[in-house]
């Protein structure tokens, strides 16, 4: 089966500019996640969707970050305006609906490496 | 909130020797525990998980992990390391309630020396 697709793979922007990332999850996966991975750290969840509804966005800096998942499939993550500290890899992941009494593993895309200068 | 500690920044091991990557966790209730591996310029790949049942979990590429509730640990092991196992390894934990948010450790760089 095809994996999680992300684009672009790399992006360089100046601070105060805006940027958008796109993610196409594995077909049939109801849950979609966006993570931020700063160099030397583990991924940090930014937002979690189930179908086209937001489940968890408690760690999303809502003054500058936004995300949407129209029609419960593809998703976009936007940063406007970008700051130097936003330089990171942005990972998208997907998984099937949660199990009762268990949890599916997440399948990750290759990520978008953002450099803010 | 749940959290993971991976105390070592880098693990060096000779090819053919046993490999151990340490992980301890903190969570309210029984944990769901995961190991992922990340190769350069790639996303994270799932290795194995513990949900319930047998404390010894077997996963991909010959890896296994042992859940120890009393020590709140979930160490990753491989009996004989390969050079191709050189990568970044992440331990993650979630709680069995709420939205199952995963908390990742900072990762361990594993270097297998030929």
CSV table of C-alpha atoms in Angstrom, one decimal:
chain,number,residue,atom,x,y,z
A,1,UNK,CA,0.0,0.0,0.0
A,2,UNK,CA,1.1,3.6,-0.6
A,3,UNK,CA,2.6,5.4,2.4
A,4,UNK,CA,1.9,8.8,3.8
A,5,UNK,CA,2.9,11.5,1.2
A,6,UNK,CA,4.1,14.9,2.1
A,7,UNK,CA,5.2,17.9,0.1
A,8,UNK,CA,7.4,19.9,-0.3
A,9,UNK,CA,10.3,17.9,1.2
A,10,UNK,CA,12.3,21.1,1.8
A,11,UNK,CA,11.4,24.7,2.2
A,12,UNK,CA,13.5,27.8,3.0
A,13,UNK,CA,11.7,31.0,3.9
A,14,UNK,CA,12.5,34.3,5.6
A,15,UNK,CA,11.1,35.2,8.9
A,16,UNK,CA,7.6,36.8,8.8
A,17,UNK,CA,6.8,35.0,5.5
A,18,UNK,CA,4.1,32.3,5.3
A,19,UNK,CA,4.4,28.7,4.3
A,20,UNK,CA,2.1,25.7,3.8
A,21,UNK,CA,2.7,22.0,4.0
A,22,UNK,CA,0.5,19.3,2.5
A,23,UNK,CA,-0.1,15.7,3.6
A,24,UNK,CA,-2.0,12.8,2.0
A,25,UNK,CA,-2.5,10.0,4.5
A,26,UNK,CA,-2.8,6.3,3.9
A,27,UNK,CA,-6.1,5.5,2.2
A,28,UNK,CA,-8.7,4.6,4.7
A,29,UNK,CA,-6.9,6.0,7.8
A,30,UNK,CA,-9.3,8.1,9.8
A,31,UNK,CA,-6.8,9.7,12.1
A,32,UNK,CA,-4.2,12.2,10.9
A,33,UNK,CA,-1.5,13.9,13.0
A,34,UNK,CA,0.9,16.8,12.5
A,35,UNK,CA,4.2,16.8,14.5
A,36,UNK,CA,7.0,19.2,14.8
A,37,UNK,CA,10.5,17.7,15.3
A,38,UNK,CA,13.2,20.2,16.3
A,39,UNK,CA,16.7,19.1,15.8
A,40,UNK,CA,17.9,16.9,18.7
A,41,UNK,CA,14.4,16.3,20.0
A,42,UNK,CA,11.6,13.9,19.6
A,43,UNK,CA,8.4,14.7,17.6
A,44,UNK,CA,5.9,16.9,19.4
A,45,UNK,CA,2.2,16.6,18.4
A,46,UNK,CA,0.8,19.8,17.0
A,47,UNK,CA,-2.7,18.7,16.0
A,48,UNK,CA,-4.7,15.5,15.6
A,49,UNK,CA,-7.7,15.0,13.4
A,50,UNK,CA,-10.2,12.2,13.4
A,51,UNK,CA,-11.9,12.3,10.0
A,52,UNK,CA,-12.3,16.1,9.5
A,53,UNK,CA,-12.7,17.0,13.1
A,54,UNK,CA,-10.0,18.2,15.5
A,55,UNK,CA,-9.4,15.9,18.4
A,56,UNK,CA,-6.4,17.6,20.0
A,57,UNK,CA,-4.8,21.0,19.1
A,58,UNK,CA,-3.7,21.9,22.6
A,59,UNK,CA,0.0,22.2,21.6
A,60,UNK,CA,-0.6,24.1,18.4
A,61,UNK,CA,0.5,27.8,18.5
A,62,UNK,CA,-2.8,29.1,17.2
A,63,UNK,CA,-1.6,32.7,16.8
A,64,UNK,CA,0.5,31.6,13.9
A,65,UNK,CA,-0.2,28.0,13.0
A,66,UNK,CA,-3.4,26.7,11.4
A,67,UNK,CA,-4.4,23.3,10.0
A,68,UNK,CA,-7.3,21.9,8.1
A,69,UNK,CA,-8.4,18.5,6.9
A,70,UNK,CA,-11.2,19.1,4.3
A,71,UNK,CA,-13.3,16.1,3.4
A,72,UNK,CA,-11.4,14.0,6.0
A,73,UNK,CA,-8.6,13.0,3.7
A,74,UNK,CA,-5.7,15.4,2.8
A,75,UNK,CA,-4.5,18.0,5.2
A,76,UNK,CA,-2.6,21.3,5.1
A,77,UNK,CA,-0.6,22.9,7.9
A,78,UNK,CA,0.1,26.6,7.6
A,79,UNK,CA,2.5,29.0,9.4
A,80,UNK,CA,1.9,32.7,9.1
A,81,UNK,CA,4.1,34.5,10.0
A,82,UNK,CA,7.1,32.3,10.5
A,83,UNK,CA,9.6,32.8,13.2
A,84,UNK,CA,13.2,31.6,13.4
A,85,UNK,CA,12.2,29.0,16.1
A,86,UNK,CA,9.8,27.4,13.6
A,87,UNK,CA,12.8,25.8,11.9
A,88,UNK,CA,12.2,22.1,12.2
A,89,UNK,CA,11.0,19.0,10.4
A,90,UNK,CA,7.2,18.8,10.1
A,91,UNK,CA,6.0,15.2,10.1
A,92,UNK,CA,2.6,14.0,9.1
A,93,UNK,CA,1.3,10.6,10.3
A,94,UNK,CA,-1.9,8.6,10.0
A,95,UNK,CA,-3.5,5.6,11.6
A,96,UNK,CA,-6.8,3.7,11.5
A,97,UNK,CA,-9.6,4.5,14.0
A,98,UNK,CA,-8.6,3.8,17.6
A,99,UNK,CA,-9.1,0.3,18.8
A,100,UNK,CA,-11.2,-0.5,21.9
A,101,UNK,CA,-8.7,-1.4,24.6
A,102,UNK,CA,-5.7,-0.8,22.3
A,103,UNK,CA,-4.0,1.6,20.0
A,104,UNK,CA,-2.8,1.4,16.5
A,105,UNK,CA,0.7,2.4,15.5
A,106,UNK,CA,1.1,5.5,13.5
A,107,UNK,CA,2.5,5.6,10.0
A,108,UNK,CA,4.8,8.6,9.2
A,109,UNK,CA,5.5,10.5,6.1
A,110,UNK,CA,9.1,11.6,5.1
A,111,UNK,CA,8.6,15.0,6.6
A,112,UNK,CA,9.1,18.6,5.4
A,113,UNK,CA,12.3,20.3,6.5
A,114,UNK,CA,11.6,24.0,7.1
A,115,UNK,CA,14.4,26.5,7.5
A,116,UNK,CA,13.5,30.0,8.5
A,117,UNK,CA,16.2,32.6,8.0
B,1,UNK,CA,0.9,14.1,31.4
B,2,UNK,CA,2.8,11.2,30.0
B,3,UNK,CA,6.5,11.4,29.3
B,4,UNK,CA,9.5,9.3,28.3
B,5,UNK,CA,13.2,9.4,29.2
B,6,UNK,CA,15.9,8.1,27.0
B,7,UNK,CA,19.0,8.7,29.2
B,8,UNK,CA,21.7,8.1,26.6
B,9,UNK,CA,22.4,10.4,23.7
B,10,UNK,CA,24.4,7.8,21.7
B,11,UNK,CA,24.8,4.1,21.9
B,12,UNK,CA,27.9,2.6,20.3
B,13,UNK,CA,28.1,-1.2,19.7
B,14,UNK,CA,30.3,-3.5,17.7
B,15,UNK,CA,28.6,-5.4,14.9
B,16,UNK,CA,27.5,-8.8,16.1
B,17,UNK,CA,27.2,-7.7,19.7
B,18,UNK,CA,24.0,-7.3,21.6
B,19,UNK,CA,22.3,-3.9,21.4
B,20,UNK,CA,20.2,-2.3,24.1
B,21,UNK,CA,18.5,1.1,24.0
B,22,UNK,CA,17.0,2.2,27.3
B,23,UNK,CA,13.6,3.8,27.9
B,24,UNK,CA,11.7,4.7,31.0
B,25,UNK,CA,8.3,6.2,31.1
B,26,UNK,CA,5.8,8.0,33.2
B,27,UNK,CA,2.0,7.8,32.8
B,28,UNK,CA,-1.1,7.5,34.8
B,29,UNK,CA,-2.6,4.0,34.4
B,30,UNK,CA,-1.4,1.2,32.2
B,31,UNK,CA,0.8,2.5,29.4
B,32,UNK,CA,0.8,1.9,25.7
B,33,UNK,CA,4.4,1.8,24.6
B,34,UNK,CA,6.1,2.1,21.2
B,35,UNK,CA,9.5,2.0,19.6
B,36,UNK,CA,10.1,3.8,16.3
B,37,UNK,CA,13.3,4.1,14.2
B,38,UNK,CA,14.3,7.0,12.0
B,39,UNK,CA,16.9,6.8,9.2
B,40,UNK,CA,18.4,10.1,7.8
B,41,UNK,CA,15.9,12.2,5.8
B,42,UNK,CA,13.2,9.6,6.4
B,43,UNK,CA,10.1,9.6,8.6
B,44,UNK,CA,9.7,7.4,11.6
B,45,UNK,CA,9.2,3.7,11.1
B,46,UNK,CA,7.3,1.6,13.5
B,47,UNK,CA,9.2,-1.3,15.2
B,48,UNK,CA,7.0,-2.7,17.9
B,49,UNK,CA,4.4,-1.9,20.6
B,50,UNK,CA,3.2,-3.1,24.0
B,51,UNK,CA,-0.5,-2.8,24.7
B,52,UNK,CA,-1.2,-5.7,27.1
B,53,UNK,CA,-0.2,-9.3,27.6
B,54,UNK,CA,3.2,-10.8,27.4
B,55,UNK,CA,5.9,-8.5,28.7
B,56,UNK,CA,8.3,-9.5,25.9
B,57,UNK,CA,7.3,-8.0,22.6
B,58,UNK,CA,8.9,-9.0,19.3
B,59,UNK,CA,9.0,-6.6,16.4
B,60,UNK,CA,10.5,-5.9,13.0
B,61,UNK,CA,14.1,-6.6,11.9
B,62,UNK,CA,14.8,-8.9,14.9
B,63,UNK,CA,14.1,-6.3,17.6
B,64,UNK,CA,12.3,-7.0,20.8
B,65,UNK,CA,11.5,-5.0,23.9
B,66,UNK,CA,10.7,-6.0,27.5
B,67,UNK,CA,8.0,-4.2,29.5
B,68,UNK,CA,8.9,-3.9,33.2
B,69,UNK,CA,6.1,-2.3,35.1
B,70,UNK,CA,7.9,-2.1,38.5
B,71,UNK,CA,10.8,-0.3,36.9
B,72,UNK,CA,8.6,1.6,34.4
B,73,UNK,CA,10.9,0.6,31.7
B,74,UNK,CA,10.6,-0.6,28.1
B,75,UNK,CA,14.1,-1.2,26.8
B,76,UNK,CA,14.7,-2.1,23.2
B,77,UNK,CA,17.0,-5.0,22.4
B,78,UNK,CA,18.6,-6.9,19.6
B,79,UNK,CA,20.7,-10.0,20.1
B,80,UNK,CA,23.2,-9.3,17.3
B,81,UNK,CA,23.5,-5.7,15.9
B,82,UNK,CA,24.1,-5.0,12.2
B,83,UNK,CA,25.7,-2.0,10.7
B,84,UNK,CA,22.4,-1.3,9.0
B,85,UNK,CA,20.8,-0.8,12.5
B,86,UNK,CA,22.7,2.5,12.8
B,87,UNK,CA,19.9,5.0,13.1
B,88,UNK,CA,17.9,7.2,15.6
B,89,UNK,CA,15.6,5.3,17.9
B,90,UNK,CA,12.6,6.8,19.6
B,91,UNK,CA,10.5,5.5,22.5
B,92,UNK,CA,7.0,6.7,22.9
B,93,UNK,CA,4.2,6.3,25.5
B,94,UNK,CA,0.5,7.1,25.5
B,95,UNK,CA,-2.2,6.7,28.2
B,96,UNK,CA,-5.1,4.3,27.7
B,97,UNK,CA,-7.6,7.1,27.8
B,98,UNK,CA,-8.4,10.4,26.2
B,99,UNK,CA,-7.1,10.8,22.7
B,100,UNK,CA,-4.1,8.4,23.0
B,101,UNK,CA,-1.6,11.2,22.5
B,102,UNK,CA,1.9,9.9,22.0
B,103,UNK,CA,4.7,11.5,24.0
B,104,UNK,CA,8.1,10.8,22.4
B,105,UNK,CA,11.5,10.7,24.0
B,106,UNK,CA,14.4,12.7,22.6
B,107,UNK,CA,15.8,9.8,20.8
B,108,UNK,CA,19.0,7.7,20.9
B,109,UNK,CA,21.5,7.6,18.1
B,110,UNK,CA,22.7,4.1,17.7
B,111,UNK,CA,26.1,3.6,15.9
B,112,UNK,CA,27.0,0.0,15.0
B,113,UNK,CA,30.8,-0.2,14.4
B,114,UNK,CA,31.9,-2.7,11.7
